[in-house]
Amino acid sequence: MAIKKGRGKGKILQIRYGINPNSSSLGADVQVLIWGAAFASVATIFLSAMLRVFRRWRGNGHDA
Amino acid sequence: MTPKYEPFKFRYERFGGILQLERPNALIYVDRDYMRDLGYPDSPLWDEDGSVLSVLSAPTEVHLALTKKCSAGCRMCYMDSAPDGAGDGEMGREGVFAALARLAKMRVFHLALGGGESTELPWLFEVAHVARGLGMIPNLTTNGFHITGENAAEFAVFGQVNISIDGVGDRYATHRGINGFDRAFRALRALKRKSVRTGINCVVSRHNFEYLEEIFALGEDVGIQQLELLRYKPAGRAADIDAFLAHDLDDDQAWRFFPKVMDLAKEYDTPLAIDCSLTPYLYCHNPDQEKLEFYGVTGCHGGNMLCGVGADGAASACSFASSENRTVFNIQDWWGREDTFFAFRKWVDAAPQPCASCDFLKLCRGGCHVVSKHESGDIYAPDPGCPKVRRYNADQAAV
Protein backbone atom coordinates (compact mmCIF):
# COMPACT_ATOMS: atom_id res chain seq x y z
CA MET A 1 0.00 0.00 0.00
CA ALA A 2 2.99 2.33 -0.43
CA ILE A 3 1.69 5.78 -1.31
CA LYS A 4 3.30 7.94 -3.97
CA LYS A 5 3.33 11.53 -2.94
CA GLY A 6 1.71 14.23 -4.97
CA ARG A 7 4.73 15.65 -6.72
CA GLY A 8 8.30 14.63 -7.12
CA LYS A 9 9.52 11.09 -6.81
CA GLY A 10 9.43 8.54 -4.07
CA LYS A 11 6.97 6.73 -1.87
CA ILE A 12 5.84 6.70 1.71
CA LEU A 13 6.17 3.07 2.75
CA GLN A 14 4.75 3.20 6.25
CA ILE A 15 3.37 5.69 8.75
CA ARG A 16 3.41 4.89 12.44
CA TYR A 17 1.25 7.42 14.24
CA GLY A 18 1.45 8.24 17.90
CA ILE A 19 3.87 7.84 20.76
CA ASN A 20 4.38 4.78 22.90
CA PRO A 21 5.11 5.87 26.47
CA ASN A 22 4.56 2.32 27.66
CA SER A 23 7.94 1.14 28.80
CA SER A 24 7.22 -2.56 28.52
CA SER A 25 6.08 -3.28 24.98
CA LEU A 26 5.55 -1.76 21.54
CA GLY A 27 2.28 0.03 20.96
CA ALA A 28 0.33 0.16 17.74
CA ASP A 29 -2.13 2.96 17.13
CA VAL A 30 -5.28 1.19 15.92
CA GLN A 31 -7.29 4.38 15.56
CA VAL A 32 -6.20 4.36 11.93
CA LEU A 33 -8.36 1.28 11.35
CA ILE A 34 -11.40 3.42 12.04
CA TRP A 35 -10.40 6.04 9.50
CA GLY A 36 -12.05 6.03 6.11
CA ALA A 37 -9.91 5.96 2.95
CA ALA A 38 -10.54 9.63 2.17
CA PHE A 39 -9.48 10.82 5.62
CA ALA A 40 -6.39 8.60 5.53
CA SER A 41 -5.38 10.04 2.15
CA VAL A 42 -5.80 13.62 3.34
CA ALA A 43 -3.75 12.84 6.46
CA THR A 44 -0.96 11.39 4.34
CA ILE A 45 -0.89 14.38 2.01
CA PHE A 46 -0.81 16.67 5.05
CA LEU A 47 2.15 14.81 6.53
CA SER A 48 3.94 14.89 3.18
CA ALA A 49 3.52 18.65 3.03
CA MET A 50 4.80 19.03 6.59
CA LEU A 51 7.89 17.00 5.78
CA ARG A 52 8.63 19.27 2.84
CA VAL A 53 8.13 22.42 4.92
CA PHE A 54 10.33 21.21 7.78
CA ARG A 55 12.99 19.99 5.39
CA ARG A 56 13.12 23.38 3.72
CA TRP A 57 13.19 25.07 7.11
CA ARG A 58 16.10 23.00 8.40
CA GLY A 59 17.99 23.32 5.15
CA ASN A 60 20.15 20.80 3.34
CA GLY A 61 22.84 19.25 5.48
CA HIS A 62 21.91 21.11 8.66
CA ASP A 63 20.58 17.99 10.35
CA ALA A 64 22.55 15.34 8.45
CA MET B 1 13.07 25.39 31.95
CA THR B 2 11.34 25.45 28.58
CA PRO B 3 11.48 22.06 26.84
CA LYS B 4 13.41 21.99 23.59
CA TYR B 5 11.32 20.41 20.89
CA GLU B 6 12.80 18.79 17.82
CA PRO B 7 10.00 19.15 15.27
CA PHE B 8 11.77 17.17 12.59
CA LYS B 9 14.40 14.46 12.63
CA PHE B 10 15.52 11.77 10.22
CA ARG B 11 17.80 8.82 9.87
CA TYR B 12 18.87 6.62 7.01
CA GLU B 13 17.76 3.02 6.63
CA ARG B 14 18.50 0.40 3.98
CA PHE B 15 15.13 0.97 2.34
CA GLY B 16 15.50 4.76 2.40
CA GLY B 17 14.90 6.55 5.66
CA ILE B 18 12.66 7.28 8.62
CA LEU B 19 11.41 10.82 9.16
CA GLN B 20 9.98 11.92 12.46
CA LEU B 21 7.45 14.61 13.21
CA GLU B 22 6.47 15.40 16.79
CA ARG B 23 3.29 17.37 16.22
CA PRO B 24 1.44 15.47 14.84
CA ASN B 25 3.54 12.63 16.11
CA ALA B 26 4.48 10.17 13.42
CA LEU B 27 7.39 8.11 12.18
CA ILE B 28 7.24 8.10 8.39
CA TYR B 29 9.13 5.39 6.54
CA VAL B 30 10.04 6.48 3.01
CA ASP B 31 11.96 4.98 0.13
CA ARG B 32 15.29 6.17 -1.26
CA ASP B 33 13.73 8.29 -4.00
CA TYR B 34 11.67 10.12 -1.42
CA MET B 35 14.81 10.89 0.58
CA ARG B 36 16.60 12.11 -2.53
CA ASP B 37 13.63 14.24 -3.46
CA LEU B 38 13.80 15.90 -0.04
CA GLY B 39 17.40 16.73 -0.80
CA TYR B 40 19.23 14.11 1.23
CA PRO B 41 22.40 12.67 -0.34
CA ASP B 42 22.68 8.91 -0.89
CA SER B 43 23.71 6.81 2.12
CA PRO B 44 26.20 3.91 2.19
CA LEU B 45 23.36 1.94 3.79
CA TRP B 46 21.62 2.01 0.40
CA ASP B 47 24.24 -0.35 -1.01
CA GLU B 48 22.40 -3.10 0.90
CA ASP B 49 18.92 -4.51 0.31
CA GLY B 50 16.24 -4.01 2.92
CA SER B 51 12.53 -3.52 3.46
CA VAL B 52 10.55 -1.78 6.19
CA LEU B 53 10.19 -5.16 7.89
CA SER B 54 13.91 -6.00 7.90
CA VAL B 55 16.37 -5.20 10.69
CA LEU B 56 16.78 -1.46 11.23
CA SER B 57 20.02 0.47 11.70
CA ALA B 58 18.93 1.16 15.29
CA PRO B 59 15.83 0.77 17.42
CA THR B 60 13.18 3.42 16.82
CA GLU B 61 12.35 3.35 20.52
CA VAL B 62 14.18 2.26 23.63
CA HIS B 63 12.47 1.28 26.84
CA LEU B 64 14.67 2.52 29.62
CA ALA B 65 14.12 1.48 33.23
CA LEU B 66 15.70 4.18 35.36
CA THR B 67 15.42 2.28 38.63
CA LYS B 68 13.82 -0.79 40.19
CA LYS B 69 12.79 1.24 43.20
CA CYS B 70 9.04 1.70 43.64
CA SER B 71 7.17 2.24 46.87
CA ALA B 72 3.78 1.08 45.53
CA GLY B 73 4.40 -2.65 45.97
CA CYS B 74 1.92 -3.89 43.35
CA ARG B 75 1.22 -7.61 43.54
CA MET B 76 1.76 -8.26 39.83
CA CYS B 77 4.75 -6.00 39.12
CA TYR B 78 6.53 -7.47 36.10
CA MET B 79 9.75 -5.71 37.11
CA ASP B 80 9.61 -7.14 40.63
CA SER B 81 10.15 -3.60 41.88
CA ALA B 82 10.20 -2.80 45.58
CA PRO B 83 10.69 0.17 47.94
CA ASP B 84 14.26 -0.96 48.48
CA GLY B 85 14.62 -2.16 44.88
CA ALA B 86 17.40 0.20 43.85
CA GLY B 87 20.60 -1.79 44.21
CA ASP B 88 24.26 -1.03 43.76
CA GLY B 89 24.13 -2.41 40.22
CA GLU B 90 21.92 0.36 38.87
CA MET B 91 23.26 2.78 36.26
CA GLY B 92 22.27 5.80 38.29
CA ARG B 93 22.18 9.34 37.01
CA GLU B 94 25.59 9.40 35.35
CA GLY B 95 25.13 5.97 33.82
CA VAL B 96 21.77 6.96 32.35
CA PHE B 97 23.33 10.07 30.81
CA ALA B 98 26.04 7.90 29.24
CA ALA B 99 23.37 5.54 27.87
CA LEU B 100 21.42 8.47 26.42
CA ALA B 101 24.51 9.70 24.60
CA ARG B 102 24.98 6.33 22.93
CA LEU B 103 21.33 6.02 21.93
CA ALA B 104 21.32 9.54 20.51
CA LYS B 105 24.37 8.72 18.42
CA MET B 106 22.40 5.86 16.87
CA ARG B 107 19.59 8.31 16.14
CA VAL B 108 16.98 6.61 18.31
CA PHE B 109 13.73 8.57 18.09
CA HIS B 110 11.74 7.77 21.23
CA LEU B 111 12.49 6.79 24.81
CA ALA B 112 9.90 5.17 27.05
CA LEU B 113 11.10 5.84 30.58
CA GLY B 114 9.87 3.52 33.27
CA GLY B 115 10.98 1.64 36.30
CA GLY B 116 10.37 0.91 39.07
CA GLU B 117 8.72 4.25 39.62
CA SER B 118 10.90 6.85 37.99
CA THR B 119 9.00 9.81 39.47
CA GLU B 120 10.59 8.82 42.79
CA LEU B 121 13.98 9.80 41.37
CA PRO B 122 15.12 13.39 42.03
CA TRP B 123 16.90 13.46 38.64
CA LEU B 124 14.02 12.31 36.40
CA PHE B 125 13.43 15.72 34.81
CA GLU B 126 17.14 16.16 34.28
CA VAL B 127 17.12 12.93 32.27
CA ALA B 128 14.18 14.13 30.22
CA HIS B 129 15.81 17.47 29.43
CA VAL B 130 19.09 15.81 28.49
CA ALA B 131 17.20 13.45 26.16
CA ARG B 132 15.49 16.46 24.57
CA GLY B 133 18.79 18.17 24.15
CA LEU B 134 20.10 15.10 22.35
CA GLY B 135 17.15 15.13 19.95
CA MET B 136 15.15 12.25 21.41
CA ILE B 137 11.56 12.36 22.65
CA PRO B 138 11.32 11.16 26.28
CA ASN B 139 8.01 9.59 27.22
CA LEU B 140 6.98 8.33 30.61
CA THR B 141 4.97 5.55 32.20
CA THR B 142 4.12 6.18 35.84
CA ASN B 143 1.64 5.24 38.54
CA GLY B 144 1.06 8.97 38.94
CA PHE B 145 1.27 8.88 42.75
CA HIS B 146 3.89 11.64 42.83
CA ILE B 147 2.28 13.98 40.30
CA THR B 148 0.60 16.96 41.92
CA GLY B 149 -0.84 20.29 40.90
CA GLU B 150 2.46 21.83 41.96
CA ASN B 151 4.78 19.76 39.77
CA ALA B 152 2.46 18.79 36.87
CA ALA B 153 3.73 21.54 34.57
CA GLU B 154 7.25 20.09 34.70
CA PHE B 155 5.97 16.98 32.91
CA ALA B 156 5.51 19.02 29.72
CA VAL B 157 9.08 18.04 28.85
CA PHE B 158 7.79 14.57 28.01
CA GLY B 159 6.27 13.75 24.66
CA GLN B 160 3.50 11.98 26.54
CA VAL B 161 2.88 10.72 30.05
CA ASN B 162 0.82 7.56 30.50
CA ILE B 163 -0.60 6.67 33.87
CA SER B 164 -1.22 3.03 34.71
CA ILE B 165 -4.87 2.40 35.57
CA ASP B 166 -6.33 -1.09 35.18
CA GLY B 167 -9.74 -0.35 36.60
CA VAL B 168 -11.96 2.43 37.90
CA GLY B 169 -12.58 2.84 41.64
CA ASP B 170 -12.09 -0.37 43.60
CA ARG B 171 -11.34 -2.29 40.40
CA TYR B 172 -8.01 -0.48 40.23
CA ALA B 173 -6.75 -3.11 42.68
CA THR B 174 -7.78 -6.09 40.54
CA HIS B 175 -4.25 -6.86 39.41
CA ARG B 176 -2.21 -4.66 41.70
CA GLY B 177 -3.57 -5.59 45.10
CA ILE B 178 -3.47 -1.92 46.14
CA ASN B 179 -6.01 0.79 45.38
CA GLY B 180 -4.31 3.85 43.99
CA PHE B 181 -7.19 5.00 41.81
CA ASP B 182 -7.79 8.31 43.53
CA ARG B 183 -4.10 9.26 43.31
CA ALA B 184 -3.85 8.18 39.66
CA PHE B 185 -7.02 10.06 38.78
CA ARG B 186 -5.79 13.24 40.49
CA ALA B 187 -2.55 12.94 38.51
CA LEU B 188 -4.46 12.64 35.22
CA ARG B 189 -6.45 15.75 36.05
CA ALA B 190 -3.36 17.68 37.14
CA LEU B 191 -1.50 16.85 33.92
CA LYS B 192 -4.48 17.77 31.74
CA ARG B 193 -4.83 21.10 33.51
CA LYS B 194 -1.25 21.86 32.46
CA SER B 195 -1.90 20.68 28.88
CA VAL B 196 0.53 17.77 29.16
CA ARG B 197 -0.13 15.04 26.59
CA THR B 198 -1.57 12.31 28.74
CA GLY B 199 -2.68 8.73 28.30
CA ILE B 200 -3.74 5.68 30.26
CA ASN B 201 -2.01 2.31 30.23
CA CYS B 202 -4.48 -0.44 31.08
CA VAL B 203 -3.42 -4.05 31.56
CA VAL B 204 -6.19 -6.30 30.24
CA SER B 205 -6.88 -9.69 31.74
CA ARG B 206 -9.91 -11.92 32.06
CA HIS B 207 -10.61 -10.21 35.39
CA ASN B 208 -11.15 -6.68 34.08
CA PHE B 209 -12.17 -7.45 30.48
CA GLU B 210 -15.89 -7.03 31.14
CA TYR B 211 -15.29 -3.64 32.78
CA LEU B 212 -13.17 -2.02 30.06
CA GLU B 213 -15.99 0.36 29.20
CA GLU B 214 -15.36 2.16 32.49
CA ILE B 215 -11.78 2.89 31.42
CA PHE B 216 -12.90 4.26 28.06
CA ALA B 217 -15.47 6.44 29.82
CA LEU B 218 -12.78 7.70 32.19
CA GLY B 219 -10.55 8.49 29.23
CA GLU B 220 -13.27 10.48 27.53
CA ASP B 221 -14.14 12.29 30.75
CA VAL B 222 -10.56 13.40 31.35
CA GLY B 223 -9.80 14.01 27.67
CA ILE B 224 -6.75 11.79 27.34
CA GLN B 225 -4.71 11.62 24.14
CA GLN B 226 -4.43 7.83 24.16
CA LEU B 227 -5.67 4.70 25.83
CA GLU B 228 -3.14 1.91 25.46
CA LEU B 229 -4.33 -1.59 26.23
CA LEU B 230 -1.65 -4.02 27.37
CA ARG B 231 -1.72 -7.76 27.77
CA TYR B 232 -1.03 -9.32 31.13
CA LYS B 233 2.57 -10.56 30.95
CA PRO B 234 4.16 -13.46 32.82
CA ALA B 235 7.20 -11.68 34.22
CA GLY B 236 8.51 -10.58 37.62
CA ARG B 237 5.90 -11.13 40.33
CA ALA B 238 3.23 -11.69 37.68
CA ALA B 239 5.02 -14.86 36.64
CA ASP B 240 4.99 -16.28 40.15
CA ILE B 241 1.71 -15.48 41.79
CA ASP B 242 -0.59 -17.61 39.65
CA ALA B 243 -0.61 -19.59 36.47
CA PHE B 244 -0.43 -17.05 33.65
CA LEU B 245 -3.30 -18.62 31.75
CA ALA B 246 -5.55 -17.99 34.73
CA HIS B 247 -5.16 -14.28 33.94
CA ASP B 248 -4.97 -14.29 30.14
CA LEU B 249 -8.26 -13.73 28.35
CA ASP B 250 -10.44 -16.81 28.17
CA ASP B 251 -11.36 -18.31 24.78
CA ASP B 252 -14.56 -16.34 24.40
CA GLN B 253 -12.97 -13.05 25.48
CA ALA B 254 -10.03 -13.60 23.15
CA TRP B 255 -12.35 -13.66 20.13
CA ARG B 256 -14.48 -10.76 21.44
CA PHE B 257 -11.55 -8.54 22.41
CA PHE B 258 -10.94 -6.58 19.24
CA PRO B 259 -14.53 -5.92 18.10
CA LYS B 260 -15.36 -4.86 21.64
CA VAL B 261 -12.52 -2.37 22.09
CA MET B 262 -12.99 -0.87 18.62
CA ASP B 263 -16.70 -0.33 19.36
CA LEU B 264 -15.78 1.32 22.65
CA ALA B 265 -13.14 3.51 20.99
CA LYS B 266 -15.78 4.81 18.58
CA GLU B 267 -18.44 5.25 21.25
CA TYR B 268 -16.18 7.12 23.65
CA ASP B 269 -14.07 8.89 21.04
CA THR B 270 -10.90 7.69 22.73
CA PRO B 271 -7.72 7.27 20.64
CA LEU B 272 -6.79 3.63 21.08
CA ALA B 273 -3.52 1.75 20.92
CA ILE B 274 -2.82 -1.89 21.69
CA ASP B 275 0.50 -3.40 22.60
CA CYS B 276 2.36 -5.81 20.32
CA SER B 277 1.35 -8.86 22.31
CA LEU B 278 -2.34 -8.14 21.72
CA THR B 279 -2.09 -8.00 17.92
CA PRO B 280 -2.99 -11.72 17.46
CA TYR B 281 -6.38 -10.82 18.94
CA LEU B 282 -6.76 -8.33 16.08
CA TYR B 283 -5.38 -10.48 13.26
CA CYS B 284 -7.78 -13.33 14.02
CA HIS B 285 -10.53 -11.14 12.55
CA ASN B 286 -8.75 -10.97 9.16
CA PRO B 287 -8.47 -7.17 8.79
CA ASP B 288 -7.00 -5.48 5.71
CA GLN B 289 -3.34 -6.53 5.70
CA GLU B 290 -2.12 -3.72 3.45
CA LYS B 291 -3.66 -1.14 5.73
CA LEU B 292 -2.15 -2.77 8.81
CA GLU B 293 1.31 -2.83 7.25
CA PHE B 294 1.09 0.75 6.00
CA TYR B 295 0.10 2.01 9.44
CA GLY B 296 2.58 -0.19 11.27
CA VAL B 297 0.01 -2.21 13.17
CA THR B 298 2.44 -5.06 13.55
CA GLY B 299 3.28 -7.67 16.15
CA CYS B 300 6.57 -8.39 17.88
CA HIS B 301 9.50 -6.29 16.68
CA GLY B 302 11.46 -6.81 19.88
CA GLY B 303 15.17 -6.54 19.16
CA ASN B 304 14.52 -4.45 16.06
CA MET B 305 12.21 -1.45 16.43
CA LEU B 306 12.44 -1.92 20.16
CA CYS B 307 15.29 -2.45 22.60
CA GLY B 308 14.78 -2.81 26.33
CA VAL B 309 17.36 -1.46 28.78
CA GLY B 310 17.19 -2.40 32.43
CA ALA B 311 18.12 -0.20 35.36
CA ASP B 312 21.52 -1.91 35.37
CA GLY B 313 22.13 -1.08 31.70
CA ALA B 314 21.50 -4.62 30.47
CA ALA B 315 19.96 -4.59 27.00
CA SER B 316 17.32 -7.02 25.79
CA ALA B 317 14.99 -7.53 22.85
CA CYS B 318 12.13 -6.24 24.99
CA SER B 319 11.58 -5.43 28.66
CA PHE B 320 10.40 -8.99 29.38
CA ALA B 321 13.22 -10.81 27.59
CA SER B 322 16.60 -11.81 29.04
CA SER B 323 19.57 -9.58 28.32
CA GLU B 324 21.83 -12.12 26.54
CA ASN B 325 24.78 -10.42 28.29
CA ARG B 326 24.60 -7.22 26.27
CA THR B 327 24.66 -3.71 27.65
CA VAL B 328 23.52 -0.41 26.27
CA PHE B 329 26.98 1.04 26.72
CA ASN B 330 28.36 -0.65 23.61
CA ILE B 331 25.13 -1.04 21.66
CA GLN B 332 26.74 0.29 18.49
CA ASP B 333 29.11 -2.70 18.51
CA TRP B 334 26.49 -5.44 18.66
CA TRP B 335 23.24 -4.04 17.25
CA GLY B 336 24.08 -4.83 13.63
CA ARG B 337 25.51 -8.30 14.24
CA GLU B 338 23.79 -11.35 12.70
CA ASP B 339 23.44 -13.19 16.01
CA THR B 340 21.95 -10.27 17.95
CA PHE B 341 18.51 -11.13 19.36
CA PHE B 342 18.45 -13.95 16.83
CA ALA B 343 15.33 -15.70 18.17
CA PHE B 344 13.31 -12.48 18.02
CA ARG B 345 14.58 -11.19 14.69
CA LYS B 346 14.46 -14.55 12.88
CA TRP B 347 11.42 -16.05 14.57
CA VAL B 348 9.36 -15.96 11.37
CA ASP B 349 11.90 -18.14 9.53
CA ALA B 350 11.40 -20.95 12.04
CA ALA B 351 7.68 -20.46 12.69
CA PRO B 352 5.86 -23.65 13.72
CA GLN B 353 2.27 -24.54 12.88
CA PRO B 354 -0.27 -23.04 12.92
CA CYS B 355 1.74 -19.80 12.56
CA ALA B 356 3.67 -21.09 9.52
CA SER B 357 0.49 -21.32 7.45
CA CYS B 358 -1.19 -18.21 8.87
CA ASP B 359 -1.78 -15.38 6.39
CA PHE B 360 -0.75 -12.87 9.05
CA LEU B 361 2.62 -14.39 9.94
CA LYS B 362 4.63 -11.58 8.33
CA LEU B 363 2.77 -8.95 10.36
CA CYS B 364 2.11 -10.87 13.57
CA ARG B 365 5.53 -12.54 13.87
CA GLY B 366 4.11 -15.19 16.18
CA GLY B 367 2.51 -13.23 18.99
CA CYS B 368 4.37 -12.71 22.26
CA HIS B 369 7.50 -14.87 22.44
CA VAL B 370 7.90 -14.12 26.14
CA VAL B 371 4.47 -15.66 26.78
CA SER B 372 5.40 -18.66 24.61
CA LYS B 373 8.64 -19.22 26.48
CA HIS B 374 6.97 -18.88 29.85
CA GLU B 375 4.23 -21.36 29.00
CA SER B 376 6.17 -23.98 27.03
CA GLY B 377 9.82 -23.25 27.71
CA ASP B 378 10.32 -22.75 23.98
CA ILE B 379 10.61 -19.25 22.54
CA TYR B 380 9.84 -20.69 19.09
CA ALA B 381 6.47 -22.09 20.20
CA PRO B 382 3.30 -20.34 19.00
CA ASP B 383 1.71 -17.87 21.40
CA PRO B 384 -0.82 -20.01 23.33
CA GLY B 385 -3.10 -17.00 23.82
CA CYS B 386 -3.67 -16.34 20.11
CA PRO B 387 -7.29 -17.21 19.28
CA LYS B 388 -6.21 -19.06 16.13
CA VAL B 389 -3.62 -21.06 18.08
CA ARG B 390 -6.20 -21.91 20.73
CA ARG B 391 -8.54 -23.23 18.05
CA TYR B 392 -5.71 -25.15 16.39
CA ASN B 393 -4.68 -26.72 19.69
CA ALA B 394 -8.28 -27.67 20.47
CA ASP B 395 -8.64 -29.28 17.03
CA GLN B 396 -5.39 -31.17 17.49
CA ALA B 397 -6.49 -32.42 20.90
CA ALA B 398 -9.79 -33.61 19.45
CA VAL B 399 -8.11 -35.74 16.76
PDB file of N, CA, C and O in Angstrom, chain A residues 13, chain B residues 13-17 30-32 45-56:
ATOM      1  N   LEU A  13       6.335   4.512   2.612  1.00  0.00           N
ATOM      2  CA  LEU A  13       6.172   3.069   2.752  1.00  0.00           C
ATOM      3  C   LEU A  13       5.330   2.709   3.975  1.00  0.00           C
ATOM      4  O   LEU A  13       4.617   1.713   3.976  1.00  0.00           O
TER       5      LEU A  13
ATOM      6  N   GLU B  13      17.950   4.458   6.502  1.00  0.00           N
ATOM      7  CA  GLU B  13      17.756   3.018   6.631  1.00  0.00           C
ATOM      8  C   GLU B  13      18.060   2.379   5.282  1.00  0.00           C
ATOM      9  O   GLU B  13      18.152   3.084   4.276  1.00  0.00           O
ATOM     10  N   ARG B  14      18.167   1.070   5.245  1.00  0.00           N
ATOM     11  CA  ARG B  14      18.497   0.405   3.978  1.00  0.00           C
ATOM     12  C   ARG B  14      17.445   0.674   2.906  1.00  0.00           C
ATOM     13  O   ARG B  14      17.756   0.794   1.736  1.00  0.00           O
ATOM     14  N   PHE B  15      16.203   0.749   3.317  1.00  0.00           N
ATOM     15  CA  PHE B  15      15.128   0.971   2.336  1.00  0.00           C
ATOM     16  C   PHE B  15      14.996   2.428   1.935  1.00  0.00           C
ATOM     17  O   PHE B  15      14.290   2.753   0.985  1.00  0.00           O
ATOM     18  N   GLY B  16      15.615   3.319   2.654  1.00  0.00           N
ATOM     19  CA  GLY B  16      15.500   4.763   2.404  1.00  0.00           C
ATOM     20  C   GLY B  16      15.769   5.530   3.678  1.00  0.00           C
ATOM     21  O   GLY B  16      16.922   5.778   4.027  1.00  0.00           O
ATOM     22  N   GLY B  17      14.698   5.854   4.398  1.00  0.00           N
ATOM     23  CA  GLY B  17      14.901   6.550   5.665  1.00  0.00           C
ATOM     24  C   GLY B  17      13.632   6.615   6.490  1.00  0.00           C
ATOM     25  O   GLY B  17      12.543   6.274   6.017  1.00  0.00           O
ATOM     26  N   VAL B  30      10.099   6.102   4.425  1.00  0.00           N
ATOM     27  CA  VAL B  30      10.042   6.476   3.007  1.00  0.00           C
ATOM     28  C   VAL B  30      11.146   5.763   2.231  1.00  0.00           C
ATOM     29  O   VAL B  30      12.149   5.317   2.815  1.00  0.00           O
ATOM     30  N   ASP B  31      10.952   5.669   0.934  1.00  0.00           N
ATOM     31  CA  ASP B  31      11.963   4.977   0.126  1.00  0.00           C
ATOM     32  C   ASP B  31      13.114   5.933  -0.242  1.00  0.00           C
ATOM     33  O   ASP B  31      13.104   7.126   0.106  1.00  0.00           O
ATOM     34  N   ARG B  32      14.091   5.381  -0.959  1.00  0.00           N
ATOM     35  CA  ARG B  32      15.293   6.166  -1.262  1.00  0.00           C
ATOM     36  C   ARG B  32      14.986   7.371  -2.145  1.00  0.00           C
ATOM     37  O   ARG B  32      15.552   8.450  -1.959  1.00  0.00           O
ATOM     38  N   LEU B  45      24.303   3.001   3.439  1.00  0.00           N
ATOM     39  CA  LEU B  45      23.357   1.936   3.787  1.00  0.00           C
ATOM     40  C   LEU B  45      22.562   1.467   2.567  1.00  0.00           C
ATOM     41  O   LEU B  45      22.066   0.349   2.533  1.00  0.00           O
ATOM     42  N   TRP B  46      22.442   2.343   1.571  1.00  0.00           N
ATOM     43  CA  TRP B  46      21.625   2.012   0.397  1.00  0.00           C
ATOM     44  C   TRP B  46      22.317   1.027  -0.544  1.00  0.00           C
ATOM     45  O   TRP B  46      21.735   0.611  -1.539  1.00  0.00           O
ATOM     46  N   ASP B  47      23.565   0.690  -0.227  1.00  0.00           N
ATOM     47  CA  ASP B  47      24.236  -0.350  -1.013  1.00  0.00           C
ATOM     48  C   ASP B  47      23.696  -1.733  -0.658  1.00  0.00           C
ATOM     49  O   ASP B  47      23.972  -2.709  -1.342  1.00  0.00           O
ATOM     50  N   GLU B  48      22.940  -1.812   0.460  1.00  0.00           N
ATOM     51  CA  GLU B  48      22.404  -3.101   0.904  1.00  0.00           C
ATOM     52  C   GLU B  48      20.899  -3.135   0.677  1.00  0.00           C
ATOM     53  O   GLU B  48      20.236  -2.101   0.695  1.00  0.00           O
ATOM     54  N   ASP B  49      20.363  -4.352   0.468  1.00  0.00           N
ATOM     55  CA  ASP B  49      18.919  -4.511   0.310  1.00  0.00           C
ATOM     56  C   ASP B  49      18.241  -4.437   1.673  1.00  0.00           C
ATOM     57  O   ASP B  49      18.824  -4.801   2.687  1.00  0.00           O
ATOM     58  N   GLY B  50      16.987  -4.028   1.665  1.00  0.00           N
ATOM     59  CA  GLY B  50      16.240  -4.007   2.921  1.00  0.00           C
ATOM     60  C   GLY B  50      14.841  -3.495   2.709  1.00  0.00           C
ATOM     61  O   GLY B  50      14.590  -2.684   1.812  1.00  0.00           O
ATOM     62  N   SER B  51      13.909  -4.002   3.522  1.00  0.00           N
ATOM     63  CA  SER B  51      12.526  -3.520   3.459  1.00  0.00           C
ATOM     64  C   SER B  51      12.172  -2.932   4.817  1.00  0.00           C
ATOM     65  O   SER B  51      12.960  -3.003   5.769  1.00  0.00           O
ATOM     66  N   VAL B  52      10.965  -2.382   4.912  1.00  0.00           N
ATOM     67  CA  VAL B  52      10.551  -1.782   6.185  1.00  0.00           C
ATOM     68  C   VAL B  52      10.425  -2.837   7.279  1.00  0.00           C
ATOM     69  O   VAL B  52      10.393  -2.510   8.456  1.00  0.00           O
ATOM     70  N   LEU B  53      10.323  -4.106   6.891  1.00  0.00           N
ATOM     71  CA  LEU B  53      10.187  -5.164   7.889  1.00  0.00           C
ATOM     72  C   LEU B  53      11.523  -5.832   8.225  1.00  0.00           C
ATOM     73  O   LEU B  53      11.580  -6.744   9.040  1.00  0.00           O
ATOM     74  N   SER B  54      12.609  -5.398   7.589  1.00  0.00           N
ATOM     75  CA  SER B  54      13.906  -6.002   7.904  1.00  0.00           C
ATOM     76  C   SER B  54      14.558  -5.265   9.081  1.00  0.00           C
ATOM     77  O   SER B  54      14.031  -4.277   9.583  1.00  0.00           O
ATOM     78  N   VAL B  55      15.732  -5.758   9.504  1.00  0.00           N
ATOM     79  CA  VAL B  55      16.370  -5.199  10.695  1.00  0.00           C
ATOM     80  C   VAL B  55      16.819  -3.751  10.440  1.00  0.00           C
ATOM     81  O   VAL B  55      17.456  -3.455   9.426  1.00  0.00           O
ATOM     82  N   LEU B  56      16.483  -2.886  11.364  1.00  0.00           N
ATOM     83  CA  LEU B  56      16.776  -1.457  11.226  1.00  0.00           C
ATOM     84  C   LEU B  56      18.205  -1.138  11.670  1.00  0.00           C
ATOM     85  O   LEU B  56      18.849  -1.942  12.349  1.00  0.00           O
TER      86      LEU B  56
END
